[in-house]
Coordinates of N, CA, C and O in Angstrom, one line a residue:
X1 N 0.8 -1.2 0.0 CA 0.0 0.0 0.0 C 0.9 1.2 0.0 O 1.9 1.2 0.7
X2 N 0.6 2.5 -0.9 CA 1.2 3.6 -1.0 C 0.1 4.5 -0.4 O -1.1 4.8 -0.6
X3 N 1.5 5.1 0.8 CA 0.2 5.8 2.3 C 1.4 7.2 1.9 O 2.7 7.0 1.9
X4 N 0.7 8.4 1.5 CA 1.2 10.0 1.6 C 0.4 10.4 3.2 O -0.7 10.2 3.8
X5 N 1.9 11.1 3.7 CA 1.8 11.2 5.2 C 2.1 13.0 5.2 O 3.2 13.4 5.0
X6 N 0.9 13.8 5.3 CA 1.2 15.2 5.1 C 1.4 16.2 6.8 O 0.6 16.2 7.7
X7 N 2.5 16.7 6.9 CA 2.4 17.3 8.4 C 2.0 18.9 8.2 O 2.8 19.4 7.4
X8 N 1.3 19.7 8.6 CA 1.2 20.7 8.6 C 2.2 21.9 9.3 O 3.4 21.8 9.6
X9 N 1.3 23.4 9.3 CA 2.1 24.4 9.7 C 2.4 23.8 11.0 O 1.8 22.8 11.4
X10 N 3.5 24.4 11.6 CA 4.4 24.4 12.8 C 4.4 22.8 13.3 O 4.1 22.5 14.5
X11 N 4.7 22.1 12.4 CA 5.0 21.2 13.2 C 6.4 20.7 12.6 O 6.6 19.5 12.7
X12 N 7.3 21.4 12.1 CA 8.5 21.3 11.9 C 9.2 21.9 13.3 O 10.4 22.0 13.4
X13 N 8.3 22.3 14.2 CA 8.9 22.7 15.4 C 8.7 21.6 16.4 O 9.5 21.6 17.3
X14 N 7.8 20.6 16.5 CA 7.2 19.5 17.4 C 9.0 19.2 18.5 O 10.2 19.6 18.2
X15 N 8.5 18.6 19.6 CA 9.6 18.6 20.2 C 10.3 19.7 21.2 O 11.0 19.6 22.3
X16 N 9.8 21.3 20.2 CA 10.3 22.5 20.9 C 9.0 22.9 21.4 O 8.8 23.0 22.6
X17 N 7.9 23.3 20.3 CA 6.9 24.3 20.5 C 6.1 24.0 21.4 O 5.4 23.2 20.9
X18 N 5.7 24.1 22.4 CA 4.3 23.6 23.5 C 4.7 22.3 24.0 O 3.8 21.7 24.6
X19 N 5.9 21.7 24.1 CA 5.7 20.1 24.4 C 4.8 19.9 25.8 O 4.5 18.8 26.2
X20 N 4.7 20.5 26.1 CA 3.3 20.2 27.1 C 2.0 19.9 26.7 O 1.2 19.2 27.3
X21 N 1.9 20.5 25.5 CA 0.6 19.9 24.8 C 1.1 18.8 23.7 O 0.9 17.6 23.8
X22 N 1.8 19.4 22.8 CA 2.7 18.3 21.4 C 3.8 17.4 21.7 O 4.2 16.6 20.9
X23 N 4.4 17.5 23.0 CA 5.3 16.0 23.7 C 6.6 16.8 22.9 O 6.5 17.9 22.3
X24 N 7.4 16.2 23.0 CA 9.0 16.1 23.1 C 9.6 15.3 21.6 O 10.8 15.3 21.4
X25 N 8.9 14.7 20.9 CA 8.8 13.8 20.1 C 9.1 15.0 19.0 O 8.3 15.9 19.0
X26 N 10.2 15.2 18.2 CA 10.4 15.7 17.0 C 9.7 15.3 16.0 O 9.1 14.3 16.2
X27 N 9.5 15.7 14.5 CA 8.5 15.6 12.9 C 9.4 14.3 12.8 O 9.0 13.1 12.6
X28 N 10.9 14.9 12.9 CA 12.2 13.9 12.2 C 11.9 12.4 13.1 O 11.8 11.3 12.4
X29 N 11.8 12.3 14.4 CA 11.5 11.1 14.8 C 10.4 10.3 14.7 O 10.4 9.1 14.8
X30 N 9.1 11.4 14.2 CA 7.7 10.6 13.7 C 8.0 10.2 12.6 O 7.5 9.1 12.5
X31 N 9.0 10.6 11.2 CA 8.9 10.1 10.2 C 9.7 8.8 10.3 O 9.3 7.8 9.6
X32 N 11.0 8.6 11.3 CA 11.8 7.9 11.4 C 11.2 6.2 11.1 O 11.4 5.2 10.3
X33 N 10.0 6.8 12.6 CA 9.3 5.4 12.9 C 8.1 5.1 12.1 O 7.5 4.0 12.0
X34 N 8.0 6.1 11.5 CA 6.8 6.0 10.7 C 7.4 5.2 9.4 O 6.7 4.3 8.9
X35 N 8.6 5.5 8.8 CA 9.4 4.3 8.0 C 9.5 3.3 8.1 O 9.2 2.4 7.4
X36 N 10.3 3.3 9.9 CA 10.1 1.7 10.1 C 9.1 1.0 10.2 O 9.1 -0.1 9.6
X37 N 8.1 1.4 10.9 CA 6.6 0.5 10.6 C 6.4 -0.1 9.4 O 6.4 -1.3 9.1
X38 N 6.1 1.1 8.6 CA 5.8 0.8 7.2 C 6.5 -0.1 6.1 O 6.0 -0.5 5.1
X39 N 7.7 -0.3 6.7 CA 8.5 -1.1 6.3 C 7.9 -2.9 6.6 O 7.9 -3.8 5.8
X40 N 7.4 -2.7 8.6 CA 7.0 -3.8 8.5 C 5.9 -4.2 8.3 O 5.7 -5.4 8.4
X41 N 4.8 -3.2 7.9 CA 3.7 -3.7 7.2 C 3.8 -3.8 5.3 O 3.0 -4.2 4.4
X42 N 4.8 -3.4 5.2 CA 4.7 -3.9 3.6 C 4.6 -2.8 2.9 O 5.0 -2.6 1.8
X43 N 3.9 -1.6 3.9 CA 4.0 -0.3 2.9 C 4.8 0.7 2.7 O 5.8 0.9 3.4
X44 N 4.4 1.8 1.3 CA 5.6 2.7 1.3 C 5.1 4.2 1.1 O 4.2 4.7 0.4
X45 N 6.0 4.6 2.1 CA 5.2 6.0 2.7 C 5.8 7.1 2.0 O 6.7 6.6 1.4
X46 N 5.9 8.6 1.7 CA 6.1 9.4 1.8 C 5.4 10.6 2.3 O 4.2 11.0 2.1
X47 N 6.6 11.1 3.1 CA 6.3 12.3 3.9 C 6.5 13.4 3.8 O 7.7 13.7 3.5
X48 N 5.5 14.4 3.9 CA 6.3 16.2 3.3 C 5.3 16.8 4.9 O 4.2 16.5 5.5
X49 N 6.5 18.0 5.3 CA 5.7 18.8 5.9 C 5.8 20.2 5.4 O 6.8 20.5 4.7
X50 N 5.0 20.9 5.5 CA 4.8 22.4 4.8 C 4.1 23.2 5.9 O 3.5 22.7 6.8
X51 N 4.5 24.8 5.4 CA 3.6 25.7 6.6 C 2.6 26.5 6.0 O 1.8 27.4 6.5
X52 N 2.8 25.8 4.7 CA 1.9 26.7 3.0 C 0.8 25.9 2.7 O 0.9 24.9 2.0
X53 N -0.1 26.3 3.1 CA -1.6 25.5 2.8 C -1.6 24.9 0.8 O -1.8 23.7 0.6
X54 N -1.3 26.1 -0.4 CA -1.2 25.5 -1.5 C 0.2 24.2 -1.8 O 0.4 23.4 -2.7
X55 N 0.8 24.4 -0.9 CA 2.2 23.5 -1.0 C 1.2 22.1 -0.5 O 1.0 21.3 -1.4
X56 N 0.6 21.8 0.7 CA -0.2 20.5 1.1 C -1.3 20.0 -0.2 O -1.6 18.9 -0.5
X57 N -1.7 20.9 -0.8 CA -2.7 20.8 -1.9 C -2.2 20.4 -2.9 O -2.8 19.5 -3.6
X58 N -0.8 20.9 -3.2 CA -0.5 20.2 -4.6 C 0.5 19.2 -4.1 O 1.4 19.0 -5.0
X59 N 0.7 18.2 -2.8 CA 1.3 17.3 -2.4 C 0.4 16.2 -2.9 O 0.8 15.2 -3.5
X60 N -1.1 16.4 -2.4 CA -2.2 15.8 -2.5 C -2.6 16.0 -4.5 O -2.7 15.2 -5.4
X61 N -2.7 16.9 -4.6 CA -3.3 16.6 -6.3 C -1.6 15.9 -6.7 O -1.3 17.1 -6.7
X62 N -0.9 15.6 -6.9 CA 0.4 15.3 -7.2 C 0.6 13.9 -7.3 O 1.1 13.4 -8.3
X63 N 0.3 13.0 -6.1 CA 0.3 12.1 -5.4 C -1.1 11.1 -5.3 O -1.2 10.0 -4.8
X64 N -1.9 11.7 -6.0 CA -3.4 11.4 -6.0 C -3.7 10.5 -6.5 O -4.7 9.8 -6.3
X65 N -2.6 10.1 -7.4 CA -2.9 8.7 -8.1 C -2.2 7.5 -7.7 O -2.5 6.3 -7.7
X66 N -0.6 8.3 -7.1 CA 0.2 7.3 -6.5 C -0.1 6.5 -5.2 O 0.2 5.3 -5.1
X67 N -0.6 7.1 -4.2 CA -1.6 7.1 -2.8 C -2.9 6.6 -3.1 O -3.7 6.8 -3.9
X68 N -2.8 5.5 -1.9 CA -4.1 4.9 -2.1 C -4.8 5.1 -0.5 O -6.0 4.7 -0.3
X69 N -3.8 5.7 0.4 CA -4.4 6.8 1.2 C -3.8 7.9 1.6 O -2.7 8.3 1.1
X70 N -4.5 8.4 2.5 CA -3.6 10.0 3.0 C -3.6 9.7 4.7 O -4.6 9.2 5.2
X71 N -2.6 10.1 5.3 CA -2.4 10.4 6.7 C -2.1 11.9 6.7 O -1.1 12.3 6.0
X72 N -3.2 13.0 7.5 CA -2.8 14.2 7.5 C -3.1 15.3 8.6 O -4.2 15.8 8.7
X73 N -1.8 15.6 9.6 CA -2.4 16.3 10.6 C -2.1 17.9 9.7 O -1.1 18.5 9.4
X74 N -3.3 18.2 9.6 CA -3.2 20.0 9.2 C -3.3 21.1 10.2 O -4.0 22.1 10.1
X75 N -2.6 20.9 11.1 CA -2.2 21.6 12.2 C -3.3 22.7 12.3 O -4.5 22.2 12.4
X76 N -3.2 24.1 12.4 CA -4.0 25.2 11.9 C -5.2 25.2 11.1 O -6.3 25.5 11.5
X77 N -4.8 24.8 9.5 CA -5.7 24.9 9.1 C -6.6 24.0 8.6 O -7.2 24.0 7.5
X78 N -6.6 23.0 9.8 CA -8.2 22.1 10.3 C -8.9 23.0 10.5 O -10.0 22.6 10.4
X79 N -8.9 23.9 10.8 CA -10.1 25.0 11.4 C -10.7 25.9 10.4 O -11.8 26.5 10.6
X80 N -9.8 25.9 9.3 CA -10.2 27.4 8.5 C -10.1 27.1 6.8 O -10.5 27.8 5.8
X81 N -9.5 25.9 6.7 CA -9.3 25.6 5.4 C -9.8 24.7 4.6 O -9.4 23.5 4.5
X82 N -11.0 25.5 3.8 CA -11.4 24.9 3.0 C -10.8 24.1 1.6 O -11.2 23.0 1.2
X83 N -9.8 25.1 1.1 CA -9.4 24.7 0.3 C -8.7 23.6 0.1 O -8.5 23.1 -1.0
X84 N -8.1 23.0 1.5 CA -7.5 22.1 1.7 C -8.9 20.8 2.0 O -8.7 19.7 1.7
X85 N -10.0 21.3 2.6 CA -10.7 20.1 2.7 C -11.2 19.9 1.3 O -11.3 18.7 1.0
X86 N -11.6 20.7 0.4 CA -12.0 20.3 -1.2 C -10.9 19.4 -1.8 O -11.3 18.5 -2.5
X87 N -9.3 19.5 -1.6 CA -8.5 18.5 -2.0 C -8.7 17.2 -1.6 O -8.7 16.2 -2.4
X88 N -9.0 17.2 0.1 CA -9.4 16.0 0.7 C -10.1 15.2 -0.1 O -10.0 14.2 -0.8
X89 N -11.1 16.1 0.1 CA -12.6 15.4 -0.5 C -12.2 14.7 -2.1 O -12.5 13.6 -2.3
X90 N -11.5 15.5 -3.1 CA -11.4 15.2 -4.2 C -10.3 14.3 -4.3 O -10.1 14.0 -5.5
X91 N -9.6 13.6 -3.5 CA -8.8 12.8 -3.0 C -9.4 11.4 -3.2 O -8.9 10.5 -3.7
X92 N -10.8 11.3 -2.6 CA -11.8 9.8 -2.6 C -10.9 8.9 -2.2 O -11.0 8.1 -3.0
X93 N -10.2 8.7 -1.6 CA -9.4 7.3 -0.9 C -9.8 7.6 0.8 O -10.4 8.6 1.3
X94 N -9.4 6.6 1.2 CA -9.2 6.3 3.0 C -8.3 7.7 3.4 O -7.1 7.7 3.0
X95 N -8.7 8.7 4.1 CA -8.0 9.3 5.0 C -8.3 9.3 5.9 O -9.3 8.8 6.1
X96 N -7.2 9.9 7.3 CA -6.9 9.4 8.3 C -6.4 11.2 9.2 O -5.2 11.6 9.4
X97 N -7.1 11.6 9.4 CA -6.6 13.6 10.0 C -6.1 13.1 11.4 O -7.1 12.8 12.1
X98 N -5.0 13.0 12.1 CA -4.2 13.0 12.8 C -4.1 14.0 14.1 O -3.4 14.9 13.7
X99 N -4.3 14.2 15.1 CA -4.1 15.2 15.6 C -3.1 14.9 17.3 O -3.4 14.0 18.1
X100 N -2.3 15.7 17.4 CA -1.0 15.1 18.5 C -1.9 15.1 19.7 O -1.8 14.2 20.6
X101 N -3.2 16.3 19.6 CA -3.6 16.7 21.2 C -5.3 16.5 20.7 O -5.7 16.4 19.6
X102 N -6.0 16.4 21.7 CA -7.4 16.3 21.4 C -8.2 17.9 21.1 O -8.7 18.6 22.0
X103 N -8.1 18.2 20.3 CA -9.0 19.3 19.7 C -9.9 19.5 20.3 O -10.4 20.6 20.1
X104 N -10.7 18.6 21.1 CA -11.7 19.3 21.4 C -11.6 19.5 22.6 O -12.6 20.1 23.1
X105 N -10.9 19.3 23.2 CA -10.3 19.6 24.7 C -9.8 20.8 24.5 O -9.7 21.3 25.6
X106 N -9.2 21.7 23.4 CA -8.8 23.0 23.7 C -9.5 24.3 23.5 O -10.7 24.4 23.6
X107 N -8.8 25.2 23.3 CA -9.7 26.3 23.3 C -10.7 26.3 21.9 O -10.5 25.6 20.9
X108 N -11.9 27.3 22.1 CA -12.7 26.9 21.7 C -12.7 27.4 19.9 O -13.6 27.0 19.2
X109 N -11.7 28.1 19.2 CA -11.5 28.1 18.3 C -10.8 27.0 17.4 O -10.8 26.9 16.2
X110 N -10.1 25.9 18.5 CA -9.7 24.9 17.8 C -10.8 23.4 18.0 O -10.4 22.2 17.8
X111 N -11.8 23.8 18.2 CA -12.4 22.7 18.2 C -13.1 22.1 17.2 O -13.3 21.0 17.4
X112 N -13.5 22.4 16.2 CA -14.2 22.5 15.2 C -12.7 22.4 14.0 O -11.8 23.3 13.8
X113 N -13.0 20.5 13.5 CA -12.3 20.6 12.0 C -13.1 20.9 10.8 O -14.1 20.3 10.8
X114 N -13.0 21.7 9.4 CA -13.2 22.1 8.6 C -13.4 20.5 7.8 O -14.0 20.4 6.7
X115 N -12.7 19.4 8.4 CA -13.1 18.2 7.6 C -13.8 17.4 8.1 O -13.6 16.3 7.8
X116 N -14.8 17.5 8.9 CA -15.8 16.9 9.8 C -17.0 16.6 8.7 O -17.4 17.6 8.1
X117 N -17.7 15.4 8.5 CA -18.8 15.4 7.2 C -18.0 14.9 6.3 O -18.8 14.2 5.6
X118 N -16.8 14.8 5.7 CA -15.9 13.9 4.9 C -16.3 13.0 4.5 O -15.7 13.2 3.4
X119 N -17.0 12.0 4.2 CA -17.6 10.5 3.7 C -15.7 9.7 4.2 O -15.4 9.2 5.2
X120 N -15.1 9.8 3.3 CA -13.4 9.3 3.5 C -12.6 9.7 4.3 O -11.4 9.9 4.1
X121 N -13.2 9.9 5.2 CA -12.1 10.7 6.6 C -12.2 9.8 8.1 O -13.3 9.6 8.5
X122 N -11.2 9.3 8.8 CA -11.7 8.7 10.0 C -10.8 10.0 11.0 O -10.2 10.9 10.3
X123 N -10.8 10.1 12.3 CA -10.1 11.2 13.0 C -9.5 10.2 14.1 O -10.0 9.2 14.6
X124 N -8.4 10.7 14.4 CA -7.3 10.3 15.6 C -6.9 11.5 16.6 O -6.6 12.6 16.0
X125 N -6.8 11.5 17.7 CA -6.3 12.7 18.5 C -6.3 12.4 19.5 O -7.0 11.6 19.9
X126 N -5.3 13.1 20.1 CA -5.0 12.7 21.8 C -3.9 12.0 22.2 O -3.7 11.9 23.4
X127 N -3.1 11.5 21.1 CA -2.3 10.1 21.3 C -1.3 10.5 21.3 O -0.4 9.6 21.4
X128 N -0.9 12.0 21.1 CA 0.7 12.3 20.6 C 1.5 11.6 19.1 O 1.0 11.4 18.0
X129 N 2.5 11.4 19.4 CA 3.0 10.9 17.9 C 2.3 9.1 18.0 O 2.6 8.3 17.1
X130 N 1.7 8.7 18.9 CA 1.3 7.2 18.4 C 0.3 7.3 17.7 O 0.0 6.4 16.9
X131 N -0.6 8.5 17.8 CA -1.5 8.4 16.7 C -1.3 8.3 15.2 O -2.0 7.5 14.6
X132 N -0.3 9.1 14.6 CA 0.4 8.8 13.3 C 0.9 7.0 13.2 O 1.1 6.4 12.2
X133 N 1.2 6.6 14.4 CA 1.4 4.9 14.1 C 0.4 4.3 14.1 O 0.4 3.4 13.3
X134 N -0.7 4.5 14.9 CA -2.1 4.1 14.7 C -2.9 4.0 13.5 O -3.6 3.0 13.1
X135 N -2.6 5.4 13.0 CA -3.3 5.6 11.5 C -2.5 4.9 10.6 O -3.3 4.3 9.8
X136 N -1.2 4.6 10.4 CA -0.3 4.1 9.7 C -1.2 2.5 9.7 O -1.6 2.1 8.6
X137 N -1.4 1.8 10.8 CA -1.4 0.1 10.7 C -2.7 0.3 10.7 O -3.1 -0.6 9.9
X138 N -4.0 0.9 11.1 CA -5.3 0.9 10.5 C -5.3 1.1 9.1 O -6.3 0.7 8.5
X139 N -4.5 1.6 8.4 CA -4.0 2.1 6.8 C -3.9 0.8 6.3 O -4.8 0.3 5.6
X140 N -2.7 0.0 6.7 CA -2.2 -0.7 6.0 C -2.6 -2.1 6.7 O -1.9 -3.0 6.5
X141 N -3.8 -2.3 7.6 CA -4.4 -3.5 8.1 C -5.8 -3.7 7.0 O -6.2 -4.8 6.5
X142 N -6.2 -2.2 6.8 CA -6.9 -2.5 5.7 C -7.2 -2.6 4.2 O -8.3 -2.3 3.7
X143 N -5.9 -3.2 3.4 CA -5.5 -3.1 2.4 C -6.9 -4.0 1.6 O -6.8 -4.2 0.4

């Protein structure tokens, strides 16, 4: 299975920024393990992170055919970005929206994702970086 693993804004900082909410866990160590997994489920992953909402869009239109799902925490703009959920949607495969902390446990502008109503979307949050391993072997359990 070919799984595109998209990280959003500021999480090229994970590790530094908030680790009281986002853990200590660097992007570079989620992809590390996120290789090796994939490695032992059979699949093959590529990962991009961006802080540019059209940079995530044309990862997804790009990859659209090569991907037969998407893993994607969109940091920010889960909340405000549409344009990014019309790629989703136009995507039609198994996605999997990621999130380090439970969104709805914080403040009240981050509670509400812009991809909620999805038909192709399941949600993960709370788990820190195990959630991206989570979504990875539910990905690739259900081939």
């Amino acid at each position: 299975m070919n799984i595109l693993i998209l990280h959003g804004p500021n999480l090229n900082l994970l590790g530094e920024r908030e680790p009281e909410i986002y853990g200590y866990t660097t992007l570079a160590q989620i992809n590390i393990e996120l290789e090796a997994r994939a490695t032992n489920f059979h699949a093959v992953i590529r990962t991009h992170q961006s802080n540019h909402e059209g940079v995530l869009i044309d990862h997804i239109h790009e990859n659209r055919k090569w991907a037969q799902a998407l893993i994607i925490n969109p940091g920010a703009f889960t909340h405000y970005s549409y344009a990014l959920r019309d790629a989703i949607a136009a995507f039609s495969k198994p996605v999997i929206e990621v999130h380090l902390s439970d969104i709805t446990a914080r403040e009240e502008f981050r509670k509400h994702s812009v991809l909620t109503g999805l038909n192709n979307i399941q949600r993960i949050m709370g788990k820190g970086a195990e959630g991206y391993y989570e979504a990875l072997e539910l990905l690739s359990s259900s081939k």
